[in-house]
Short mmCIF file of C-alpha atoms in Angstrom, two decimals:
data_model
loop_
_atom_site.label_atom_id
_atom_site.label_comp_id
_atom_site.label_asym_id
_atom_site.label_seq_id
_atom_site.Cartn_x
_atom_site.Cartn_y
_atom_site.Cartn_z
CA UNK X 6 6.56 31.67 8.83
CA UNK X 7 5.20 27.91 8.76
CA UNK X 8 7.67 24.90 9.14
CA UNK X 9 7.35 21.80 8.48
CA UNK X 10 9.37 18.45 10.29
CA UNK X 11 9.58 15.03 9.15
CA UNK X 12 11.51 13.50 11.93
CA UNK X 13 12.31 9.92 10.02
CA UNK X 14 14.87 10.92 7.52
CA UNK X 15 14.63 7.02 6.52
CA UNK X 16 12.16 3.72 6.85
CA UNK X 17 11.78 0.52 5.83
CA UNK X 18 8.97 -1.72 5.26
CA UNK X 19 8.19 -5.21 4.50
CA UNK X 20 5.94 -5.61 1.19
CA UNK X 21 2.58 -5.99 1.88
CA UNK X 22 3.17 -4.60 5.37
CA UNK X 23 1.62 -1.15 6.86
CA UNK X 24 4.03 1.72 7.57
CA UNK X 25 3.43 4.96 8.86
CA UNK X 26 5.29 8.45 8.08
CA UNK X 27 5.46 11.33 10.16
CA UNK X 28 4.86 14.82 9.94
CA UNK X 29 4.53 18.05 11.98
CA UNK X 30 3.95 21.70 11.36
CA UNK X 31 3.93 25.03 12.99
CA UNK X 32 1.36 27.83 11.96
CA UNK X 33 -0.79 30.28 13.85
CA UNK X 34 -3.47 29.72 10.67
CA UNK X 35 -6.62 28.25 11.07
CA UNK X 36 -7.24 27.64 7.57
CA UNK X 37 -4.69 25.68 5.12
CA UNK X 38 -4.07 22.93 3.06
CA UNK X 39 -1.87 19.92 3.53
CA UNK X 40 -0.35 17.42 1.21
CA UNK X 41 1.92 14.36 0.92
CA UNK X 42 4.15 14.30 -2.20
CA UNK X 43 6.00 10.83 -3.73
CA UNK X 44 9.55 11.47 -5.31
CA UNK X 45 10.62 8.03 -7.03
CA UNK X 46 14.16 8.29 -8.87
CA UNK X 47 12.95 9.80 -11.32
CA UNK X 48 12.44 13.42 -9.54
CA UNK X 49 9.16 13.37 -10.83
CA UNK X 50 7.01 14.74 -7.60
CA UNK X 51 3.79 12.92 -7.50
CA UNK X 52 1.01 14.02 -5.23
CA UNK X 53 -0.43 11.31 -2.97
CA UNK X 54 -2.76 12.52 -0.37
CA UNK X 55 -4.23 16.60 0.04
CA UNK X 56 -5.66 17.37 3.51
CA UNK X 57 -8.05 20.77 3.74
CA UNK X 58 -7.29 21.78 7.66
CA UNK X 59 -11.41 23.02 7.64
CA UNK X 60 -12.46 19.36 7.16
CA UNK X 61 -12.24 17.18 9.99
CA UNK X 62 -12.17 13.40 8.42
CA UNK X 63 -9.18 11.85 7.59
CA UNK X 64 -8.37 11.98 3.23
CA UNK X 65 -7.80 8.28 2.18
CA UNK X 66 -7.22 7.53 -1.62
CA UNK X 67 -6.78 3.99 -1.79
CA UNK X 68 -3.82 2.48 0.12
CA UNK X 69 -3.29 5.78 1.29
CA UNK X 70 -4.84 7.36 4.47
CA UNK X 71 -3.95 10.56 6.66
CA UNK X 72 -4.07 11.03 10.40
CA UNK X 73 -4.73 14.51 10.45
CA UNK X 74 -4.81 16.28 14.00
CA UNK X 75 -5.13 19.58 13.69
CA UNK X 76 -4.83 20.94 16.96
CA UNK X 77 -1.74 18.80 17.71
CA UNK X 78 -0.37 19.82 14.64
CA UNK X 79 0.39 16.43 12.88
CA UNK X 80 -0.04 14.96 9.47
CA UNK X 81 0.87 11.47 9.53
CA UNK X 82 0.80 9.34 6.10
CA UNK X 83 -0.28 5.32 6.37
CA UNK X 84 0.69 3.27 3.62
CA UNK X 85 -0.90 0.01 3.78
CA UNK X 86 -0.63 -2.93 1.31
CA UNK X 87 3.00 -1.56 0.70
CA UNK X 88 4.25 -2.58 -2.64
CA UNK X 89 7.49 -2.32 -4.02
CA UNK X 90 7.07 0.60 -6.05
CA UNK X 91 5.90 2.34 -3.34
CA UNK X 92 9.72 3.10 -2.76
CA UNK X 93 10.47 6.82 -2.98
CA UNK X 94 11.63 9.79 -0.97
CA UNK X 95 7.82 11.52 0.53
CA UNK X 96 7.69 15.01 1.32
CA UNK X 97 5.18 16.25 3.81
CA UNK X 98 4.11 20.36 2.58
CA UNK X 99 1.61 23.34 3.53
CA UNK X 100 0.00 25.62 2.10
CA UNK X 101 -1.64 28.47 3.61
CA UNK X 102 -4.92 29.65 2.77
CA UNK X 103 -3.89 32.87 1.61
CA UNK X 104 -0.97 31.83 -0.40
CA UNK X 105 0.50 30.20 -2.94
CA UNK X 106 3.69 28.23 -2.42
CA UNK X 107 4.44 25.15 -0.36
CA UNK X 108 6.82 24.69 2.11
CA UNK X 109 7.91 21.40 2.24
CA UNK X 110 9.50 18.94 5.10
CA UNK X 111 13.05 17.43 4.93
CA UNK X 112 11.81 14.09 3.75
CA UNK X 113 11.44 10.63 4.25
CA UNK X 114 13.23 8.02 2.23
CA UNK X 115 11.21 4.73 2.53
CA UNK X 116 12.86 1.71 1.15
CA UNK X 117 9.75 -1.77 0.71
CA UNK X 118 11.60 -4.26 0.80
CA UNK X 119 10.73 -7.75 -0.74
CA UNK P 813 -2.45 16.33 -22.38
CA UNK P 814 0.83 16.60 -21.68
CA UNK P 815 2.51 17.19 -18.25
CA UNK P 816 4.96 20.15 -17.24
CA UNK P 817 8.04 19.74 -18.82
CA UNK P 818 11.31 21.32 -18.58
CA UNK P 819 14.64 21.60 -20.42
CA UNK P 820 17.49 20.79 -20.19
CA UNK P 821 17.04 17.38 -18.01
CA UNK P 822 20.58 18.53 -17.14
CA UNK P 823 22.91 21.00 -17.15
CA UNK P 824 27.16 21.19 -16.31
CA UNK P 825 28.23 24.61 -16.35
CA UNK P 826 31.56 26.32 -15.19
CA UNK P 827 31.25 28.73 -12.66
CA UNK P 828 31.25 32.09 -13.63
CA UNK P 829 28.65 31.56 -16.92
CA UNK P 830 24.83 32.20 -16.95
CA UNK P 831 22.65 29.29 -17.43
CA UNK P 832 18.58 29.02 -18.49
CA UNK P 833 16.42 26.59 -17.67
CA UNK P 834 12.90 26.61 -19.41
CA UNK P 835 9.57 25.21 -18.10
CA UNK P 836 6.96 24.52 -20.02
CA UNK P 837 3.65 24.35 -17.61
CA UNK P 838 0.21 22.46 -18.32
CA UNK P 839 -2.37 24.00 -20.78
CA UNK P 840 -4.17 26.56 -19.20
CA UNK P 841 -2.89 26.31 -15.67
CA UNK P 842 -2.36 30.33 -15.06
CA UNK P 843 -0.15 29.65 -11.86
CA UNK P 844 3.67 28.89 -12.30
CA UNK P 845 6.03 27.93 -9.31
CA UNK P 846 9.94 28.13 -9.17
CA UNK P 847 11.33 24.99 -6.47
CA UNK P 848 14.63 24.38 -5.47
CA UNK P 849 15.75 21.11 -4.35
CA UNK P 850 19.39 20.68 -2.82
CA UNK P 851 21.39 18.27 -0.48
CA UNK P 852 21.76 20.98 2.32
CA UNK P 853 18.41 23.23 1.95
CA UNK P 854 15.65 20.33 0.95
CA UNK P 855 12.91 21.98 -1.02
CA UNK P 856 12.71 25.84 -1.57
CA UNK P 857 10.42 28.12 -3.28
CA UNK P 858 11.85 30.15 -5.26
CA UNK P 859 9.35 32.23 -7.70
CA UNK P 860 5.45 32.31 -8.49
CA UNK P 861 3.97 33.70 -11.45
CA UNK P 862 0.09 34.44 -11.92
CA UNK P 863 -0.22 34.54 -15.65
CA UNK P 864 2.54 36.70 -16.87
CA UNK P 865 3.49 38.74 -13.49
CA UNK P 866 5.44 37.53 -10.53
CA UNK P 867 3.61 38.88 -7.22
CA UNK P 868 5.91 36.93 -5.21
CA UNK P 869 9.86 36.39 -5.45
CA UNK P 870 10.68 36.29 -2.22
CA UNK P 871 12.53 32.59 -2.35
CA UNK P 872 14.79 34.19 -4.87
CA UNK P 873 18.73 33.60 -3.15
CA UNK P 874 20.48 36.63 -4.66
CA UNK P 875 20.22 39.01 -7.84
CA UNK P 876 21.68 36.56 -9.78
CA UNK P 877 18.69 35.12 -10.16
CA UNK P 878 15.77 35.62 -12.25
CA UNK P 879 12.88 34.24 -13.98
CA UNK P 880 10.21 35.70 -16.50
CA UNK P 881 7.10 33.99 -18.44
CA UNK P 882 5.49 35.26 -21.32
CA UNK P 883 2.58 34.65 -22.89
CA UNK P 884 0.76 33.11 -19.47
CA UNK P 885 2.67 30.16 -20.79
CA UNK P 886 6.27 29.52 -20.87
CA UNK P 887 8.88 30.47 -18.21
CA UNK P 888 12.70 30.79 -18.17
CA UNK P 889 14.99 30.78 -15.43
CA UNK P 890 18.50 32.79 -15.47
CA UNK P 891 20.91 32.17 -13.23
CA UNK P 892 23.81 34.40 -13.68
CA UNK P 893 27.74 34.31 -13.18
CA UNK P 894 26.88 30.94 -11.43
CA UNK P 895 28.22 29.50 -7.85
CA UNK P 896 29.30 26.08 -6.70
CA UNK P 897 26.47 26.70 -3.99
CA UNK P 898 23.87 26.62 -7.26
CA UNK P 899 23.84 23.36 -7.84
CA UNK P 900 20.67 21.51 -7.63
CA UNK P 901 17.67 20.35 -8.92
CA UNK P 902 15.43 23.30 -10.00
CA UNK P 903 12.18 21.97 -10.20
CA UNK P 904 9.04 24.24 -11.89
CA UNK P 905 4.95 23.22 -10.80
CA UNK P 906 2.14 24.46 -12.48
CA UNK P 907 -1.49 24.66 -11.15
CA UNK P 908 -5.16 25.71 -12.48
CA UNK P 909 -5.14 28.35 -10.17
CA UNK P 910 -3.29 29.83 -7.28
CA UNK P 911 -6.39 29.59 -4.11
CA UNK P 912 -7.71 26.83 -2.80
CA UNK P 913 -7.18 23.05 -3.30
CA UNK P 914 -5.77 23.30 -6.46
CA UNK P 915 -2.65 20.54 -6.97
CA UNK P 916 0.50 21.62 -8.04
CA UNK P 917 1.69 19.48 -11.32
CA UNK P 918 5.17 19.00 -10.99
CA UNK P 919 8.31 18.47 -14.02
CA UNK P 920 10.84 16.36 -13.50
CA UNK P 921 13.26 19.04 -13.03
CA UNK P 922 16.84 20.28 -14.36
CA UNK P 923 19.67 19.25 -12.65
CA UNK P 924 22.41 21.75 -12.47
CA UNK P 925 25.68 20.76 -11.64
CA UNK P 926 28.50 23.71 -11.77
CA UNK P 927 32.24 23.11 -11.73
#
């Protein structure tokens, strides 16, 4: 079975500063997906950032950029230009090739700060 | 069009009584997921539906639980003679398809509180 760790249960970041969130997994797959949702207070899950494991350079959509090394096992989400509403809990997930549901990290609460 | 929504936004229930929750997924998306979000377990799956059958339950807890969708569209899940341990957010996701890249929409989930 895969897991997935997010080792900073909480961050902070100035506005307009860069912050980076951290993320690990364990599978014996060669072929998956990754992704990096946003939950604001609303519960609302918003997807940021997907990562296909056969494609070697780093997703980026806008502000948002992944450090994706696959044989290390890591997922790491970069946040630049952070904004205020940027302030959410993220989840790091996988999905396997083959199947259908994601399993999801213990998430991150990051708090920008003005 | 509109996103996936779900109903109630939240629920209070006394333990003991059956609840349903309802989601209503995007237009055409054939794949429906089942999450469950709560203090002490995070995020689980629960169900996934491909059109109208359910291939995998596996995240289901117990037999108390159990979901259904008809008409490839809307799903409904039962949670009977409910727990304390229950109480969550119960969050449904809908996507075009099941393979590949495809993103899972989200709701904003039901929160279930039982007393």
């Amino acid at each position: 079975a895969q897991t997935v760790t997010q080792s900073q249960p909480e961050m902070s970041v100035q506005e307009a500063e860069t912050v980076t969130l951290s993320c690990t997994y364990d599978t014996s797959e060669s072929n998956y997906y990754l992704f990096w949702y946003k939950q604001p207070p609303s519960r609302q899950m918003i997807l940021v950032i997907r990562q296909e494991a056969y494609k070697q350079q780093n997703a980026t959509e806008n502000r948002f950029s992944v450090n994706f090394q696959k044989a290390a096992k890591s997922f790491s989400l970069k946040i630049s230009d952070s904004q205020l509403g940027d302030t959410a809990m993220y989840f790091c997930a996988f999905r396997s090739n083959a199947g259908n549901m994601l399993t999801f990290g213990g998430g991150t609460r990051l708090m920008v700060k003005p | 069009g509109a996103g996936v929504s779900q109903s109630p936004s939240n629920k209070v229930t006394e333990k003991g009584k059956d609840v349903e929750l309802r989601c209503d997924p995007i237009s055409g998306h054939t794949a429906l997921y089942w999450y469950r979000q709560s203090l002490g377990q995070g995020l689980e799956f629960l169900i996934y539906f491909q059109g109208n059958s359910a291939p995998d339950k596996s995240g289901l807890p117990s037999d108390r639980f159990s979901a259904e969708r008809t008409g490839g569209s809307v799903s409904t899940l039962t949670i009977q003679r409910t727990q304390q341990e229950d109480s969550a957010v119960y969050l449904c996701a809908s996507s075009l398809d099941r393979t590949g890249v495809y993103e899972q929409y989200f709701g904003p989930g039901t929160r279930l509180t039982v007393t």
